[in-house]
Amino acid sequence: MIAYDKLPKVYEPGDVESKWYKYWMEKGYFHAEADPSRECYSITIPPPNVTGSLHIGHALCYTIQDVLGRWKRMQGYNTLIVPGTDHAGIATQNVVEKQLAKEGLSRHNLGREKFLERVWEWKREYGGTILNQFKRMGYSFDWERERFTMDQDYADAVLEEFIRWFNEGLIYRGVRVINWCPRCQTAISDIEVEYQEMAGHLWHITYPLEDGSGSITVATTRPETMLGDTAIAVNPEDDRYMGIVGKNAMLPIMNRPIPIIADVHVDPDFGTGAVKVTPAHDPNDFEIGERHKLPSIVVIGQDGTMTEEAGRFSGMDRYAARDAVVEELRAQGLLDHEEEYTHSVGTCARCGSVIEPLLSAQWFVRMKELAQPAIDAVRDGRVKFVPERYTGLYLDWMENIRDWCISRQLWWGHRIPVWKCEGCGKYMAGRNAPSACKKCGGGAFEQEEDVLDTWFSSGLWPFAVLGWPKKTPELEYFYPTSVLTTARDIIYLWVARMIMTSMHFLDEIPFHDVYIYATVLNEEGRRMSKSLGTGIDPLDIVDKYGADTLRFALIQQAGKGQDIRFSEGRVESVRNFGNKIWNMSRFVLLNLDTESGNLPERPSADKLSVHDKWILSRLQKTIDAVNTGLAGYDMDNAARALYEFLWSEYADWYIEIVKPRLQGEDKAAAQWAVWHVLETSLRLLHPIMPFITEQIWQSIPHQGESIMIAPFPKFDESLVDEDAESHMNAVMDTVRAVRNLRAEIGVAPGKRTPGTVVPNGAAARAAIEESAECVKSLAKLSQLTLAAEAPSGGQYMSAHIPAADIYLPLSGLIDVDKEAARVKTELESVKKDLARSEDKLKNPQFTEKAPAAVVEKERRILAELTDKAARLEERLSVLQGK
Ligand SMILES: [Zn+2]
Ligand SMILES: [Zn+2]
């Protein structure tokens, strides 16, 4: 005999959620082992930064993955979701450096080894924060397989990747202009550069021609870089400069002749159409320099001060040098003019310093060759982007791919396994120092100081976490993974690289689908940001409303559109949905005979009422909608179908209709139906709201030890009953029409009224006749007359629906005169408000100066008032027409 939990009056998510999470963990449901006899479904989650804590975007991203995983697991797939964290080189190093700064120390005081010990200490203490937050969200990840991108095995995979690429000639040391943070003292990737609009100047500088035949003027926002100019470039089509291409200009201050060259990449419409070329300090200039074989002169050093190449400005800070150079130009009469100029300046995402594009020696990966198989894999559909529009973006970028700078001047990360021979300078890659130099035979080596870009190691995440380079059973069985769910801004940085590395090392795609989830914005459509105070902390929501509520609130908006507008108001409405499910479940439980411990028995078909058949039909269509929605990544459709079904059909109609039967003598069929629909719906809802569904499911008759491993409902077309559905549509339309009429004239809620229904056709007549008792009770009719035509004599209100015409007599329902007077007063007051709102919106002072959200709100108010006034007018005319 099963003892069912009692469902307390109020649902308290806190205790329930921690209880079930513990239970699932103890039962080992999250863990999966390779088992070739079963079909698998696998996900390796995007590893969040170890420094991270859960924000709303994460909550969406990982909830999607958990919903998919729970759904597939219930469908019988051997489901694995591997969690883990990324060591996040620069982010983590900065956190620890800040910690040190508070102690008055820097990483240089400690030295490399001691500093890395500190970082590991930090990681042990704080590195688990975000994963613990994942547990509160209810994620069914396989914690036994948790990975970290600096774990021993993982580090080994990274070395393998590097050494193989190095030996295949795909990694080279080269000189390029990279984003350099003078504060962090490292190269940083494009995604770590934040562009900010800054007020500055555009200086127009005159460069005299060497032959004295005139001059050429260029404009720059960074005049200090002119000290490193090695050319002036114009567009070959630009008529203004036809005669002087090929001549030399004299570089002011430095008095060095530099060539005037023609290059198609110069925009003739910008400034004077002539640009200074500083290959060492601008990525575009670097490319012009490559094309025209120009020398690169480094005038700004890695610490942001001027180098010896900067002549008498050497040793000055870059900004002091800027002022000094401008002064000097002015003194020499070579400053044509200057203007105020707002432009976007790259800053370091970690520390806010202005990025200095800098020529420096770095390690690069050749991308062209790696890109081709990754292009093919997407083009021929082996890897599918969802939504589809991201395919083009990916292909565009891949076809114009540039070599990848993989070295970072940090300490925290995978140290580059390259050894330089002290004798001849040859570079060799290896896990350890080579025993002898291949070129000169020398035995003294120096290891490269730099570490690898974090994306280098995360690029092999999906297969490294499954054991690569070892041939593990997990890699054999769970790979390629089923889906990657990620943000659109790392399609290039991460998704593309995973596809490239996987194609290269495994000759296999890393995942079948790439689902790019929507961006979560606040209600006004702005980005959520902690510093702007526009963010919502997902954990606050979990504390207040429970994880289920947050999960559902996110998923019900997670469609293929771009953005999600999120607010606490949405969460509240989902909380109400949860309470509705709770309350109706309590009702169902109270009306079942649970003492026997047996499952309610399925009645023979003839015992089922048309209402039972209707709800069973609707249940099947909901099952279909949920499965189709999840399969097509239209999760919003799945959530909406569940919400509509459970609230609007099951709770509001079916339970109301079935109540009298549950209290009658012959109740077994009704008991079975009400239980069956609830039990099935809980399983349908479980992937999105795992906790409340488990709590209720365990409390009602059920089969199995957890809903999480119970079978997911399958669509059964034989239970779709269109006749029952049109029958119920007639019933519901009739009831709604009567309710609307009653509301229109303000009938007191408890008052019953007689009504006449004139059905439209035999089917409608049969339906309303068969469900007459139910219509009477739901529409609060004291008497229901089915007539062939409209009643005559007396005053009636009427409504027309597809199935019938409906008539309610006015007399006796209300005191018509009194009600008319009341409506009139209300209408006058609404009209006053309406006029006030109209005036406000006619006033440009308001519409142009008030914040957009305030104006928008006023427009909504106006629309509501207009609507209300129309309804009152209508009601008044009915009342006065008596
Ligand atoms: Zn920085
Ligand atoms: Zn050597």
PDB file of N, CA, C and O and ligand atoms in Angstrom, residues 94 181 183-184 348 350-353, ligand 1:
ATOM      1  N   ASN A  94      42.731  38.593 -13.201  1.00  0.00           N
ATOM      2  CA  ASN A  94      42.430  39.923 -12.681  1.00  0.00           C
ATOM      3  C   ASN A  94      41.778  39.893 -11.314  1.00  0.00           C
ATOM      4  O   ASN A  94      42.042  40.741 -10.476  1.00  0.00           O
ATOM      5  N   CYS A 181      46.460  45.551 -23.982  1.00  0.00           N
ATOM      6  CA  CYS A 181      46.067  46.344 -22.810  1.00  0.00           C
ATOM      7  C   CYS A 181      47.317  46.710 -22.037  1.00  0.00           C
ATOM      8  O   CYS A 181      47.983  45.846 -21.482  1.00  0.00           O
ATOM      9  N   ARG A 183      47.599  48.088 -19.269  1.00  0.00           N
ATOM     10  CA  ARG A 183      47.455  47.860 -17.826  1.00  0.00           C
ATOM     11  C   ARG A 183      47.625  46.365 -17.529  1.00  0.00           C
ATOM     12  O   ARG A 183      48.411  45.954 -16.701  1.00  0.00           O
ATOM     13  N   CYS A 184      46.835  45.550 -18.230  1.00  0.00           N
ATOM     14  CA  CYS A 184      46.906  44.107 -18.002  1.00  0.00           C
ATOM     15  C   CYS A 184      48.171  43.505 -18.598  1.00  0.00           C
ATOM     16  O   CYS A 184      48.516  42.368 -18.330  1.00  0.00           O
ATOM     17  N   CYS A 348      39.704  48.019 -22.570  1.00  0.00           N
ATOM     18  CA  CYS A 348      39.852  46.660 -22.041  1.00  0.00           C
ATOM     19  C   CYS A 348      38.621  46.314 -21.207  1.00  0.00           C
ATOM     20  O   CYS A 348      38.254  47.043 -20.290  1.00  0.00           O
ATOM     21  N   ARG A 350      38.241  44.211 -19.038  1.00  0.00           N
ATOM     22  CA  ARG A 350      38.553  43.834 -17.654  1.00  0.00           C
ATOM     23  C   ARG A 350      38.914  45.019 -16.793  1.00  0.00           C
ATOM     24  O   ARG A 350      38.574  45.082 -15.634  1.00  0.00           O
ATOM     25  N   CYS A 351      39.685  45.965 -17.358  1.00  0.00           N
ATOM     26  CA  CYS A 351      40.198  47.040 -16.498  1.00  0.00           C
ATOM     27  C   CYS A 351      39.841  48.426 -17.018  1.00  0.00           C
ATOM     28  O   CYS A 351      40.078  49.408 -16.338  1.00  0.00           O
ATOM     29  N   GLY A 352      39.273  48.525 -18.203  1.00  0.00           N
ATOM     30  CA  GLY A 352      38.824  49.822 -18.693  1.00  0.00           C
ATOM     31  C   GLY A 352      39.898  50.671 -19.355  1.00  0.00           C
ATOM     32  O   GLY A 352      39.590  51.744 -19.870  1.00  0.00           O
ATOM     33  N   SER A 353      41.147  50.223 -19.372  1.00  0.00           N
ATOM     34  CA  SER A 353      42.203  51.021 -20.019  1.00  0.00           C
ATOM     35  C   SER A 353      41.964  51.086 -21.524  1.00  0.00           C
ATOM     36  O   SER A 353      41.398  50.161 -22.101  1.00  0.00           O
TER      37      SER A 353
HETATM   38 ZN    ZN B   1      43.226  45.698 -19.035  1.00  0.00          ZN
END
